[in-house]
Amino acid sequence: MGARSQNSLTKRTVDAAHPADKRYHIWDNDLRGFGLRIEPSGIKTFVTKYRVGGGGRNAPQRIQTVGRYGTLTPEEARRKAKAILGSVAAGADPAGDLAARRREMTMAALIDFYEEHGCVVQRGKRIGEPMKPLTKAYTLGRLRHHVIPLLGNRRAKDVTSGDIERFAADVLVGKTAKNEKVGPRKRIIVKGGPGASRKVVRDLSAVFSFAKRSEIVERNPVENAAVRKTDGQKTRFLTLEEVGQLGRALDELEAEGTNLKAINIARLWALTGCRRNEIAGLKWTEVDFESGMLVLEDSKTGHSVRPLGTAALTLLQQIERTEDSEFVFPADTGEVHFQVTKTPWARAIRKAELPGVTPHTLRHTIGSTAISTGEAIALTGAILGHSNPRSTAIYAHIQHEPSRRAANRVSKKIAAALSPKAALAGPLSLEDQKLLQALKSRFGKADTSAVKLREAIAVLIEQSASVQDATDV
């Protein structure tokens, strides 16, 4: 445990404390036993340190958390630390008492404690960082809907590996499944089955790992339980023929009047291999037309740069920007991004006769298409934005231009299957974009010149089509 000294823990000294490779402490010289713990992740926590009963070096040493910096100011933390250390001087053992109470904690109480203190990434390059809000919501939802009904009243320290095996089996057969109406147009639907069982077992393992680090339990019972903790490898992807079926279905839905935002989001899922909300929540500031890249501020793996193919760039250039919105696909009401993709996607899949295909299937499709056309695994990883350390070690130093060329080669195949006619078009130049916007504005007029302009363009398009037909013959 590293230690560094300071004259006094003030806001300035706390702000100046930078993370290191290992956890370390800074101890205050004005209040003995008051300190600041700095994690490698950058998280800073105020703590107190004392020996039980005021004893000497042979007495047990305790470190008790006072509170996290940001939630507490240094002054507030100092006042709380004085109170804790004052009780120690009077013969109390607050950290020992707290540990004893925690060891009696039920699973329901442990999940509450985990929600408040433990919902952080436990491995990978984002270790120690808070979970993404959606990840946290799904995780806690599974814990509350499955664990609490079956194990909620059990003391956490008494749960055994056998209990975990029985718990997983109960979730598998649907003992926690329910479909309850909880309000106007709102239901809670909880499903059982193998997928639900595996996911909540993984969540439960994370809870017990946190409890072990917090000295609430001595072991993680999930580790030795004979239960499946990993999902089966997902091998479903679309062939180019199936991509064509999806493309035709999207075209038909667009002709039928389905919301164009939902249609274009689905097209970009197919053309980029991006995750669902990376496209639905895309911001204009994240689209770098000049370099042909998406520069995502906060993806599942943090900041991420993705190369774009010509087809994806062309589609993005054709989307008209909405004033006063940062999103490429703004919601029809409010200031959030467009989120009504579930129903249009379901309709597209039915129309394309591709049961079971999800937006994530399109991500697998980009990957499989890239590999099958001879792209290096490293370039495929760059296209998909993988953060697996083994993949990152391979492509971390690859320049963006080769990965963008690879993205273009792969997306050309997808685009040709998705929409053969659109695949022939290249990205619009800046001058063409300006001209297109000017034409849109002009067509909005009802004067004679607008009518003549429309007629002239219609004639040009007809002539161009005739020339193309003659060329095809």
GROMACS .gro file of C-alpha atoms in nm:
model
  473
    1MET     CA    1   0.000   0.000   0.000
    2GLY     CA    2   0.175   0.317  -0.118
    3ALA     CA    3   0.170   0.627   0.100
    4ARG     CA    4   0.258   0.990   0.037
    5SER     CA    5   0.258   1.286   0.277
    6GLN     CA    6   0.100   1.627   0.246
    7ASN     CA    7   0.077   1.920   0.485
    8SER     CA    8  -0.301   1.924   0.465
    9LEU     CA    9  -0.573   1.763   0.254
   10THR     CA   10  -0.727   2.062   0.080
   11LYS     CA   11  -0.913   2.085  -0.248
   12ARG     CA   12  -0.592   2.189  -0.418
   13THR     CA   13  -0.392   1.890  -0.294
   14VAL     CA   14  -0.678   1.649  -0.367
   15ASP     CA   15  -0.718   1.779  -0.722
   16ALA     CA   16  -0.343   1.756  -0.775
   17ALA     CA   17  -0.335   1.387  -0.676
   18HIS     CA   18  -0.309   1.188  -1.001
   19PRO     CA   19  -0.367   0.812  -1.042
   20ALA     CA   20  -0.071   0.575  -1.055
   21ASP     CA   21  -0.024   0.214  -1.160
   22LYS     CA   22  -0.121   0.099  -0.809
   23ARG     CA   23  -0.351   0.227  -0.536
   24TYR     CA   24  -0.186   0.471  -0.294
   25HIS     CA   25  -0.280   0.695   0.000
   26ILE     CA   26  -0.206   1.053   0.096
   27TRP     CA   27  -0.221   1.110   0.473
   28ASP     CA   28  -0.312   1.442   0.631
   29ASN     CA   29  -0.057   1.591   0.870
   30ASP     CA   30  -0.310   1.806   1.058
   31LEU     CA   31  -0.554   1.527   1.151
   32ARG     CA   32  -0.370   1.204   1.226
   33GLY     CA   33  -0.541   0.904   1.063
   34PHE     CA   34  -0.727   1.108   0.800
   35GLY     CA   35  -0.630   1.029   0.442
   36LEU     CA   36  -0.718   1.010   0.074
   37ARG     CA   37  -0.710   0.685  -0.128
   38ILE     CA   38  -0.638   0.719  -0.502
   39GLU     CA   39  -0.726   0.425  -0.728
   40PRO     CA   40  -0.557   0.352  -1.064
   41SER     CA   41  -0.894   0.437  -1.223
   42GLY     CA   42  -0.872   0.790  -1.079
   43ILE     CA   43  -1.142   0.744  -0.815
   44LYS     CA   44  -1.055   0.932  -0.493
   45THR     CA   45  -1.197   0.831  -0.156
   46PHE     CA   46  -1.149   0.984   0.190
   47VAL     CA   47  -1.062   0.727   0.461
   48THR     CA   48  -0.965   0.704   0.827
   49LYS     CA   49  -0.698   0.474   0.972
   50TYR     CA   50  -0.669   0.367   1.335
   51ARG     CA   51  -0.574   0.078   1.564
   52VAL     CA   52  -0.839  -0.099   1.769
   53GLY     CA   53  -0.860   0.008   2.132
   54GLY     CA   54  -0.588   0.264   2.085
   55GLY     CA   55  -0.340  -0.024   2.105
   56GLY     CA   56   0.016  -0.039   1.982
   57ARG     CA   57   0.163  -0.198   1.674
   58ASN     CA   58   0.021  -0.541   1.763
   59ALA     CA   59  -0.338  -0.416   1.770
   60PRO     CA   60  -0.546  -0.473   1.454
   61GLN     CA   61  -0.537  -0.178   1.214
   62ARG     CA   62  -0.861  -0.063   1.053
   63ILE     CA   63  -0.926   0.155   0.752
   64GLN     CA   64  -1.277   0.290   0.722
   65THR     CA   65  -1.421   0.472   0.423
   66VAL     CA   66  -1.544   0.824   0.495
   67GLY     CA   67  -1.681   0.904   0.150
   68ARG     CA   68  -1.591   0.963  -0.213
   69TYR     CA   69  -1.440   1.292  -0.327
   70GLY     CA   70  -1.701   1.479  -0.524
   71THR     CA   71  -1.979   1.357  -0.300
   72LEU     CA   72  -1.787   1.510  -0.009
   73THR     CA   73  -1.563   1.815  -0.010
   74PRO     CA   74  -1.233   1.789   0.182
   75GLU     CA   75  -1.381   2.003   0.461
   76GLU     CA   76  -1.691   1.784   0.496
   77ALA     CA   77  -1.476   1.470   0.491
   78ARG     CA   78  -1.249   1.616   0.760
   79ARG     CA   79  -1.546   1.680   0.992
   80LYS     CA   80  -1.673   1.322   0.944
   81ALA     CA   81  -1.324   1.183   0.999
   82LYS     CA   82  -1.292   1.379   1.327
   83ALA     CA   83  -1.617   1.225   1.449
   84ILE     CA   84  -1.501   0.872   1.356
   85LEU     CA   85  -1.158   0.915   1.513
   86GLY     CA   86  -1.319   1.073   1.820
   87SER     CA   87  -1.533   0.765   1.873
   88VAL     CA   88  -1.220   0.550   1.839
   89ALA     CA   89  -1.051   0.752   2.113
   90ALA     CA   90  -1.353   0.673   2.334
   91GLY     CA   91  -1.300   0.299   2.277
   92ALA     CA   92  -1.527   0.234   1.977
   93ASP     CA   93  -1.437   0.026   1.671
   94PRO     CA   94  -1.658   0.174   1.396
   95ALA     CA   95  -1.494  -0.015   1.109
   96GLY     CA   96  -1.515  -0.344   1.299
   97ASP     CA   97  -1.878  -0.283   1.391
   98LEU     CA   98  -1.959  -0.197   1.029
   99ALA     CA   99  -1.784  -0.510   0.904
  100ALA     CA  100  -1.980  -0.721   1.154
  101ARG     CA  101  -2.309  -0.568   1.041
  102ARG     CA  102  -2.219  -0.624   0.678
  103ARG     CA  103  -2.140  -0.990   0.744
  104GLU     CA  104  -2.500  -1.029   0.857
  105MET     CA  105  -2.629  -0.863   0.539
  106THR     CA  106  -2.904  -1.039   0.345
  107MET     CA  107  -2.886  -1.081  -0.030
  108ALA     CA  108  -3.154  -0.813  -0.074
  109ALA     CA  109  -2.951  -0.568   0.136
  110LEU     CA  110  -2.632  -0.667  -0.049
  111ILE     CA  111  -2.791  -0.584  -0.383
  112ASP     CA  112  -2.893  -0.243  -0.246
  113PHE     CA  113  -2.534  -0.192  -0.126
  114TYR     CA  114  -2.402  -0.308  -0.465
  115GLU     CA  115  -2.626  -0.056  -0.643
  116GLU     CA  116  -2.482   0.227  -0.434
  117HIS     CA  117  -2.115   0.127  -0.427
  118GLY     CA  118  -2.037  -0.164  -0.655
  119CYS     CA  119  -2.175  -0.095  -1.003
  120VAL     CA  120  -1.839  -0.045  -1.171
  121VAL     CA  121  -1.656  -0.219  -1.455
  122GLN     CA  122  -1.454  -0.501  -1.297
  123ARG     CA  123  -1.211  -0.583  -1.579
  124GLY     CA  124  -1.064  -0.450  -1.902
  125LYS     CA  125  -0.932  -0.106  -1.983
  126ARG     CA  126  -1.234   0.062  -1.818
  127ILE     CA  127  -1.183  -0.117  -1.485
  128GLY     CA  128  -1.306   0.090  -1.191
  129GLU     CA  129  -1.519   0.318  -1.407
  130PRO     CA  130  -1.896   0.338  -1.343
  131MET     CA  131  -2.118   0.114  -1.552
  132LYS     CA  132  -2.298   0.276  -1.842
  133PRO     CA  133  -2.647   0.385  -1.723
  134LEU     CA  134  -2.826   0.133  -1.946
  135THR     CA  135  -2.594  -0.151  -1.840
  136LYS     CA  136  -2.650  -0.064  -1.475
  137ALA     CA  137  -3.028  -0.054  -1.521
  138TYR     CA  138  -3.036  -0.396  -1.693
  139THR     CA  139  -2.800  -0.550  -1.436
  140LEU     CA  140  -2.999  -0.429  -1.135
  141GLY     CA  141  -3.323  -0.526  -1.306
  142ARG     CA  142  -3.206  -0.886  -1.345
  143LEU     CA  143  -3.079  -0.899  -0.985
  144ARG     CA  144  -3.402  -0.761  -0.840
  145HIS     CA  145  -3.635  -0.971  -1.056
  146HIS     CA  146  -3.450  -1.303  -1.016
  147VAL     CA  147  -3.219  -1.299  -0.714
  148ILE     CA  148  -3.437  -1.121  -0.458
  149PRO     CA  149  -3.745  -1.346  -0.505
  150LEU     CA  150  -3.535  -1.664  -0.471
  151LEU     CA  151  -3.245  -1.567  -0.241
  152GLY     CA  152  -3.337  -1.224  -0.102
  153ASN     CA  153  -3.387  -1.332   0.261
  154ARG     CA  154  -3.073  -1.547   0.280
  155ARG     CA  155  -2.764  -1.407   0.451
  156ALA     CA  156  -2.503  -1.340   0.184
  157LYS     CA  157  -2.228  -1.520   0.376
  158ASP     CA  158  -2.443  -1.836   0.400
  159VAL     CA  159  -2.507  -1.876   0.027
  160THR     CA  160  -2.328  -2.183  -0.106
  161SER     CA  161  -2.230  -2.308  -0.450
  162GLY     CA  162  -2.517  -2.556  -0.425
  163ASP     CA  163  -2.759  -2.266  -0.367
  164ILE     CA  164  -2.627  -2.103  -0.685
  165GLU     CA  165  -2.683  -2.423  -0.885
  166ARG     CA  166  -3.043  -2.451  -0.762
  167PHE     CA  167  -3.098  -2.079  -0.825
  168ALA     CA  168  -2.976  -2.109  -1.184
  169ALA     CA  169  -3.200  -2.411  -1.242
  170ASP     CA  170  -3.504  -2.225  -1.103
  171VAL     CA  171  -3.446  -1.927  -1.332
  172LEU     CA  172  -3.395  -2.165  -1.624
  173VAL     CA  173  -3.740  -2.324  -1.579
  174GLY     CA  174  -3.910  -1.986  -1.532
  175LYS     CA  175  -3.983  -1.976  -1.157
  176THR     CA  176  -3.919  -1.599  -1.154
  177ALA     CA  177  -4.100  -1.526  -1.482
  178LYS     CA  178  -4.385  -1.277  -1.464
  179ASN     CA  179  -4.591  -1.039  -1.672
  180GLU     CA  180  -4.741  -0.768  -1.452
  181LYS     CA  181  -4.916  -0.444  -1.533
  182VAL     CA  182  -4.769  -0.171  -1.311
  183GLY     CA  183  -4.930   0.137  -1.458
  184PRO     CA  184  -5.099   0.290  -1.762
  185ARG     CA  185  -4.938   0.134  -2.071
  186LYS     CA  186  -4.656  -0.006  -1.858
  187ARG     CA  187  -4.579  -0.368  -1.781
  188ILE     CA  188  -4.293  -0.559  -1.619
  189ILE     CA  189  -4.210  -0.867  -1.825
  190VAL     CA  190  -3.956  -1.106  -1.674
  191LYS     CA  191  -3.854  -1.413  -1.870
  192GLY     CA  192  -3.676  -1.729  -1.768
  193GLY     CA  193  -3.479  -1.964  -1.990
  194PRO     CA  194  -3.110  -2.038  -2.050
  195GLY     CA  195  -3.016  -1.685  -2.157
  196ALA     CA  196  -3.173  -1.522  -1.851
  197SER     CA  197  -3.013  -1.782  -1.624
  198ARG     CA  198  -2.662  -1.730  -1.764
  199LYS     CA  199  -2.682  -1.352  -1.751
  200VAL     CA  200  -2.807  -1.327  -1.394
  201VAL     CA  201  -2.549  -1.583  -1.276
  202ARG     CA  202  -2.278  -1.358  -1.423
  203ASP     CA  203  -2.435  -1.059  -1.249
  204LEU     CA  204  -2.448  -1.252  -0.923
  205SER     CA  205  -2.082  -1.347  -0.956
  206ALA     CA  206  -1.993  -0.977  -0.989
  207VAL     CA  207  -2.199  -0.900  -0.676
  208PHE     CA  208  -2.016  -1.167  -0.474
  209SER     CA  209  -1.676  -1.050  -0.604
  210PHE     CA  210  -1.763  -0.700  -0.485
  211ALA     CA  211  -1.884  -0.841  -0.151
  212LYS     CA  212  -1.557  -1.032  -0.111
  213ARG     CA  213  -1.354  -0.716  -0.176
  214SER     CA  214  -1.574  -0.536   0.078
  215GLU     CA  215  -1.513  -0.815   0.335
  216ILE     CA  216  -1.884  -0.900   0.351
  217VAL     CA  217  -1.824  -1.260   0.242
  218GLU     CA  218  -1.510  -1.474   0.246
  219ARG     CA  219  -1.560  -1.640  -0.092
  220ASN     CA  220  -1.754  -1.614  -0.416
  221PRO     CA  221  -1.985  -1.919  -0.428
  222VAL     CA  222  -2.048  -1.873  -0.802
  223GLU     CA  223  -1.686  -1.958  -0.886
  224ASN     CA  224  -1.721  -2.325  -0.788
  225ALA     CA  225  -2.084  -2.370  -0.889
  226ALA     CA  226  -2.152  -2.615  -1.171
  227VAL     CA  227  -2.346  -2.366  -1.381
  228ARG     CA  228  -2.292  -2.226  -1.726
  229LYS     CA  229  -2.171  -1.868  -1.706
  230THR     CA  230  -2.095  -1.790  -2.070
  231ASP     CA  231  -2.322  -1.755  -2.370
  232GLY     CA  232  -2.290  -1.982  -2.667
  233GLN     CA  233  -2.084  -1.840  -2.950
  234LYS     CA  234  -2.306  -1.639  -3.183
  235THR     CA  235  -2.252  -1.757  -3.539
  236ARG     CA  236  -2.563  -1.611  -3.705
  237PHE     CA  237  -2.487  -1.367  -3.984
  238LEU     CA  238  -2.654  -1.279  -4.311
  239THR     CA  239  -2.541  -1.399  -4.648
  240LEU     CA  240  -2.526  -1.135  -4.921
  241GLU     CA  241  -2.850  -1.282  -5.061
  242GLU     CA  242  -3.017  -1.230  -4.722
  243VAL     CA  243  -2.878  -0.876  -4.705
  244GLY     CA  244  -3.054  -0.821  -5.038
  245GLN     CA  245  -3.381  -0.949  -4.891
  246LEU     CA  246  -3.342  -0.703  -4.601
  247GLY     CA  247  -3.260  -0.417  -4.838
  248ARG     CA  248  -3.571  -0.481  -5.046
  249ALA     CA  249  -3.784  -0.501  -4.730
  250LEU     CA  250  -3.650  -0.164  -4.610
  251ASP     CA  251  -3.719  -0.010  -4.951
  252GLU     CA  252  -4.077  -0.140  -4.942
  253LEU     CA  253  -4.131  -0.005  -4.590
  254GLU     CA  254  -3.999   0.334  -4.697
  255ALA     CA  255  -4.243   0.334  -4.993
  256GLU     CA  256  -4.526   0.244  -4.753
  257GLY     CA  257  -4.450   0.551  -4.540
  258THR     CA  258  -4.257   0.399  -4.248
  259ASN     CA  259  -4.057   0.660  -4.057
  260LEU     CA  260  -3.747   0.731  -4.268
  261LYS     CA  261  -3.530   0.774  -3.958
  262ALA     CA  262  -3.595   0.414  -3.855
  263ILE     CA  263  -3.523   0.295  -4.211
  264ASN     CA  264  -3.193   0.485  -4.238
  265ILE     CA  265  -3.083   0.373  -3.893
  266ALA     CA  266  -3.130   0.011  -4.005
  267ARG     CA  267  -2.939   0.078  -4.328
  268LEU     CA  268  -2.648   0.226  -4.133
  269TRP     CA  269  -2.649  -0.072  -3.896
  270ALA     CA  270  -2.593  -0.288  -4.202
  271LEU     CA  271  -2.336  -0.060  -4.367
  272THR     CA  272  -2.121   0.014  -4.062
  273GLY     CA  273  -2.148  -0.282  -3.822
  274CYS     CA  274  -2.196  -0.033  -3.539
  275ARG     CA  275  -2.388  -0.124  -3.227
  276ARG     CA  276  -2.756  -0.035  -3.203
  277ASN     CA  277  -2.733   0.290  -3.006
  278GLU     CA  278  -2.405   0.397  -3.166
  279ILE     CA  279  -2.613   0.473  -3.477
  280ALA     CA  280  -2.949   0.561  -3.321
  281GLY     CA  281  -2.777   0.810  -3.085
  282LEU     CA  282  -2.518   0.934  -3.336
  283LYS     CA  283  -2.434   1.305  -3.319
  284TRP     CA  284  -2.327   1.521  -3.612
  285THR     CA  285  -2.012   1.616  -3.421
  286GLU     CA  286  -1.914   1.247  -3.426
  287VAL     CA  287  -1.924   1.229  -3.807
  288ASP     CA  288  -1.596   1.334  -3.969
  289PHE     CA  289  -1.683   1.362  -4.339
  290GLU     CA  290  -1.337   1.485  -4.431
  291SER     CA  291  -1.152   1.180  -4.303
  292GLY     CA  292  -1.442   0.938  -4.351
  293MET     CA  293  -1.462   0.839  -3.985
  294LEU     CA  294  -1.706   0.812  -3.699
  295VAL     CA  295  -1.543   0.952  -3.385
  296LEU     CA  296  -1.772   0.816  -3.113
  297GLU     CA  297  -1.751   1.006  -2.786
  298ASP     CA  298  -1.875   0.732  -2.556
  299SER     CA  299  -1.928   0.387  -2.706
  300LYS     CA  300  -1.952   0.063  -2.509
  301THR     CA  301  -1.571   0.059  -2.505
  302GLY     CA  302  -1.529   0.432  -2.443
  303HIS     CA  303  -1.393   0.673  -2.704
  304SER     CA  304  -1.383   0.492  -3.038
  305VAL     CA  305  -1.286   0.577  -3.398
  306ARG     CA  306  -1.457   0.378  -3.676
  307PRO     CA  307  -1.376   0.393  -4.047
  308LEU     CA  308  -1.671   0.448  -4.282
  309GLY     CA  309  -1.722   0.307  -4.629
  310THR     CA  310  -1.837   0.518  -4.923
  311ALA     CA  311  -2.193   0.387  -4.906
  312ALA     CA  312  -2.234   0.483  -4.540
  313LEU     CA  313  -2.082   0.828  -4.602
  314THR     CA  314  -2.316   0.883  -4.897
  315LEU     CA  315  -2.620   0.794  -4.688
  316LEU     CA  316  -2.511   1.025  -4.405
  317GLN     CA  317  -2.456   1.311  -4.651
  318GLN     CA  318  -2.809   1.270  -4.781
  319ILE     CA  319  -2.967   1.308  -4.435
  320GLU     CA  320  -3.098   1.658  -4.379
  321ARG     CA  321  -2.990   1.819  -4.052
  322THR     CA  322  -3.256   1.928  -3.805
  323GLU     CA  323  -3.209   2.272  -3.657
  324ASP     CA  324  -3.146   2.291  -3.282
  325SER     CA  325  -3.058   1.919  -3.255
  326GLU     CA  326  -2.715   1.763  -3.219
  327PHE     CA  327  -2.841   1.422  -3.328
  328VAL     CA  328  -2.832   1.277  -3.677
  329PHE     CA  329  -3.164   1.109  -3.594
  330PRO     CA  330  -3.345   1.338  -3.348
  331ALA     CA  331  -3.667   1.225  -3.180
  332ASP     CA  332  -3.987   1.366  -3.324
  333THR     CA  333  -4.055   1.530  -2.987
  334GLY     CA  334  -3.818   1.633  -2.710
  335GLU     CA  335  -3.442   1.679  -2.720
  336VAL     CA  336  -3.332   1.313  -2.724
  337HIS     CA  337  -3.239   1.089  -3.015
  338PHE     CA  338  -3.487   0.879  -3.214
  339GLN     CA  339  -3.570   0.560  -3.028
  340VAL     CA  340  -3.870   0.409  -3.209
  341THR     CA  341  -3.681   0.141  -3.402
  342LYS     CA  342  -3.820  -0.179  -3.249
  343THR     CA  343  -4.147  -0.198  -3.442
  344PRO     CA  344  -4.008  -0.092  -3.782
  345TRP     CA  345  -3.725  -0.344  -3.743
  346ALA     CA  346  -3.970  -0.623  -3.659
  347ARG     CA  347  -4.174  -0.535  -3.969
  348ALA     CA  348  -3.862  -0.536  -4.185
  349ILE     CA  349  -3.755  -0.878  -4.058
  350ARG     CA  350  -4.103  -1.023  -4.118
  351LYS     CA  351  -4.117  -0.877  -4.467
  352ALA     CA  352  -3.766  -1.003  -4.547
  353GLU     CA  353  -3.851  -1.348  -4.405
  354LEU     CA  354  -3.548  -1.344  -4.175
  355PRO     CA  355  -3.683  -1.466  -3.839
  356GLY     CA  356  -3.459  -1.418  -3.536
  357VAL     CA  357  -3.233  -1.160  -3.702
  358THR     CA  358  -3.143  -0.869  -3.473
  359PRO     CA  359  -2.952  -0.545  -3.534
  360HIS     CA  360  -2.650  -0.714  -3.374
  361THR     CA  361  -2.669  -0.982  -3.645
  362LEU     CA  362  -2.572  -0.708  -3.889
  363ARG     CA  363  -2.262  -0.643  -3.682
  364HIS     CA  364  -2.167  -1.011  -3.719
  365THR     CA  365  -2.245  -0.980  -4.090
  366ILE     CA  366  -1.992  -0.699  -4.139
  367GLY     CA  367  -1.731  -0.902  -3.952
  368SER     CA  368  -1.796  -1.224  -4.143
  369THR     CA  369  -1.807  -1.040  -4.478
  370ALA     CA  370  -1.476  -0.871  -4.399
  371ILE     CA  371  -1.302  -1.197  -4.308
  372SER     CA  372  -1.453  -1.390  -4.601
  373THR     CA  373  -1.330  -1.126  -4.848
  374GLY     CA  374  -0.977  -1.152  -4.716
  375GLU     CA  375  -0.952  -0.853  -4.482
  376ALA     CA  376  -0.702  -0.894  -4.203
  377ILE     CA  377  -0.839  -0.962  -3.856
  378ALA     CA  378  -0.672  -0.641  -3.740
  379LEU     CA  379  -0.857  -0.430  -3.997
  380THR     CA  380  -1.182  -0.608  -3.918
  381GLY     CA  381  -1.131  -0.522  -3.551
  382ALA     CA  382  -1.078  -0.158  -3.644
  383ILE     CA  383  -1.401  -0.151  -3.846
  384LEU     CA  384  -1.601  -0.300  -3.558
  385GLY     CA  385  -1.432  -0.098  -3.284
  386HIS     CA  386  -1.335  -0.402  -3.075
  387SER     CA  387  -1.151  -0.330  -2.750
  388ASN     CA  388  -1.045  -0.685  -2.664
  389PRO     CA  389  -0.682  -0.648  -2.549
  390ARG     CA  390  -0.568  -0.929  -2.776
  391SER     CA  391  -0.724  -0.760  -3.078
  392THR     CA  392  -0.616  -0.414  -2.967
  393ALA     CA  393  -0.255  -0.530  -2.943
  394ILE     CA  394  -0.274  -0.620  -3.310
  395TYR     CA  395  -0.436  -0.313  -3.457
  396ALA     CA  396  -0.355  -0.039  -3.205
  397HIS     CA  397  -0.089   0.112  -3.431
  398ILE     CA  398  -0.270   0.072  -3.764
  399GLN     CA  399  -0.318   0.401  -3.946
  400HIS     CA  400  -0.676   0.508  -4.010
  401GLU     CA  401  -0.642   0.519  -4.389
  402PRO     CA  402  -0.587   0.142  -4.440
  403SER     CA  403  -0.879   0.063  -4.208
  404ARG     CA  404  -1.097   0.311  -4.394
  405ARG     CA  405  -1.009   0.150  -4.728
  406ALA     CA  406  -1.096  -0.187  -4.576
  407ALA     CA  407  -1.428  -0.049  -4.450
  408ASN     CA  408  -1.499   0.081  -4.799
  409ARG     CA  409  -1.424  -0.257  -4.960
  410VAL     CA  410  -1.648  -0.440  -4.714
  411SER     CA  411  -1.935  -0.190  -4.719
  412LYS     CA  412  -1.937  -0.192  -5.100
  413LYS     CA  413  -2.037  -0.557  -5.092
  414ILE     CA  414  -2.301  -0.495  -4.826
  415ALA     CA  415  -2.429  -0.184  -5.007
  416ALA     CA  416  -2.450  -0.365  -5.341
  417ALA     CA  417  -2.668  -0.632  -5.178
  418LEU     CA  418  -2.867  -0.390  -4.963
  419SER     CA  419  -2.954  -0.148  -5.243
  420PRO     CA  420  -2.792  -0.219  -5.582
  421LYS     CA  421  -2.886   0.115  -5.736
  422ALA     CA  422  -2.771   0.321  -5.440
  423ALA     CA  423  -2.439   0.135  -5.435
  424LEU     CA  424  -2.347   0.283  -5.771
  425ALA     CA  425  -2.353   0.636  -5.634
  426GLY     CA  426  -2.047   0.785  -5.470
  427PRO     CA  427  -2.036   1.037  -5.184
  428LEU     CA  428  -2.155   1.389  -5.265
  429SER     CA  429  -1.895   1.660  -5.287
  430LEU     CA  430  -1.936   1.971  -5.074
  431GLU     CA  431  -2.047   2.165  -5.383
  432ASP     CA  432  -2.307   1.897  -5.467
  433GLN     CA  433  -2.437   1.904  -5.110
  434LYS     CA  434  -2.482   2.281  -5.129
  435LEU     CA  435  -2.652   2.249  -5.468
  436LEU     CA  436  -2.887   1.981  -5.335
  437GLN     CA  437  -2.982   2.199  -5.038
  438ALA     CA  438  -3.046   2.493  -5.271
  439LEU     CA  439  -3.269   2.276  -5.491
  440LYS     CA  440  -3.465   2.157  -5.189
  441SER     CA  441  -3.518   2.515  -5.082
  442ARG     CA  442  -3.619   2.618  -5.435
  443PHE     CA  443  -3.865   2.331  -5.474
  444GLY     CA  444  -4.041   2.457  -5.163
  445LYS     CA  445  -4.150   2.768  -5.354
  446ALA     CA  446  -4.473   2.780  -5.548
  447ASP     CA  447  -4.366   3.033  -5.813
  448THR     CA  448  -4.327   2.981  -6.188
  449SER     CA  449  -3.947   2.946  -6.179
  450ALA     CA  450  -3.972   2.659  -5.929
  451VAL     CA  451  -4.219   2.478  -6.156
  452LYS     CA  452  -3.992   2.523  -6.460
  453LEU     CA  453  -3.687   2.407  -6.264
  454ARG     CA  454  -3.872   2.094  -6.152
  455GLU     CA  455  -3.980   2.019  -6.512
  456ALA     CA  456  -3.626   2.070  -6.644
  457ILE     CA  457  -3.475   1.833  -6.388
  458ALA     CA  458  -3.743   1.573  -6.463
  459VAL     CA  459  -3.648   1.589  -6.835
  460LEU     CA  460  -3.277   1.549  -6.750
  461ILE     CA  461  -3.348   1.248  -6.529
  462GLU     CA  462  -3.558   1.088  -6.804
  463GLN     CA  463  -3.284   1.145  -7.061
  464SER     CA  464  -3.023   0.999  -6.826
  465ALA     CA  465  -3.239   0.690  -6.769
  466SER     CA  466  -3.278   0.643  -7.146
  467VAL     CA  467  -2.903   0.659  -7.198
  468GLN     CA  468  -2.847   0.406  -6.918
  469ASP     CA  469  -3.107   0.170  -7.069
  470ALA     CA  470  -2.935   0.192  -7.409
  471THR     CA  471  -2.597   0.123  -7.247
  472ASP     CA  472  -2.733  -0.183  -7.066
  473VAL     CA  473  -2.861  -0.324  -7.398
   0.00000   0.00000   0.00000
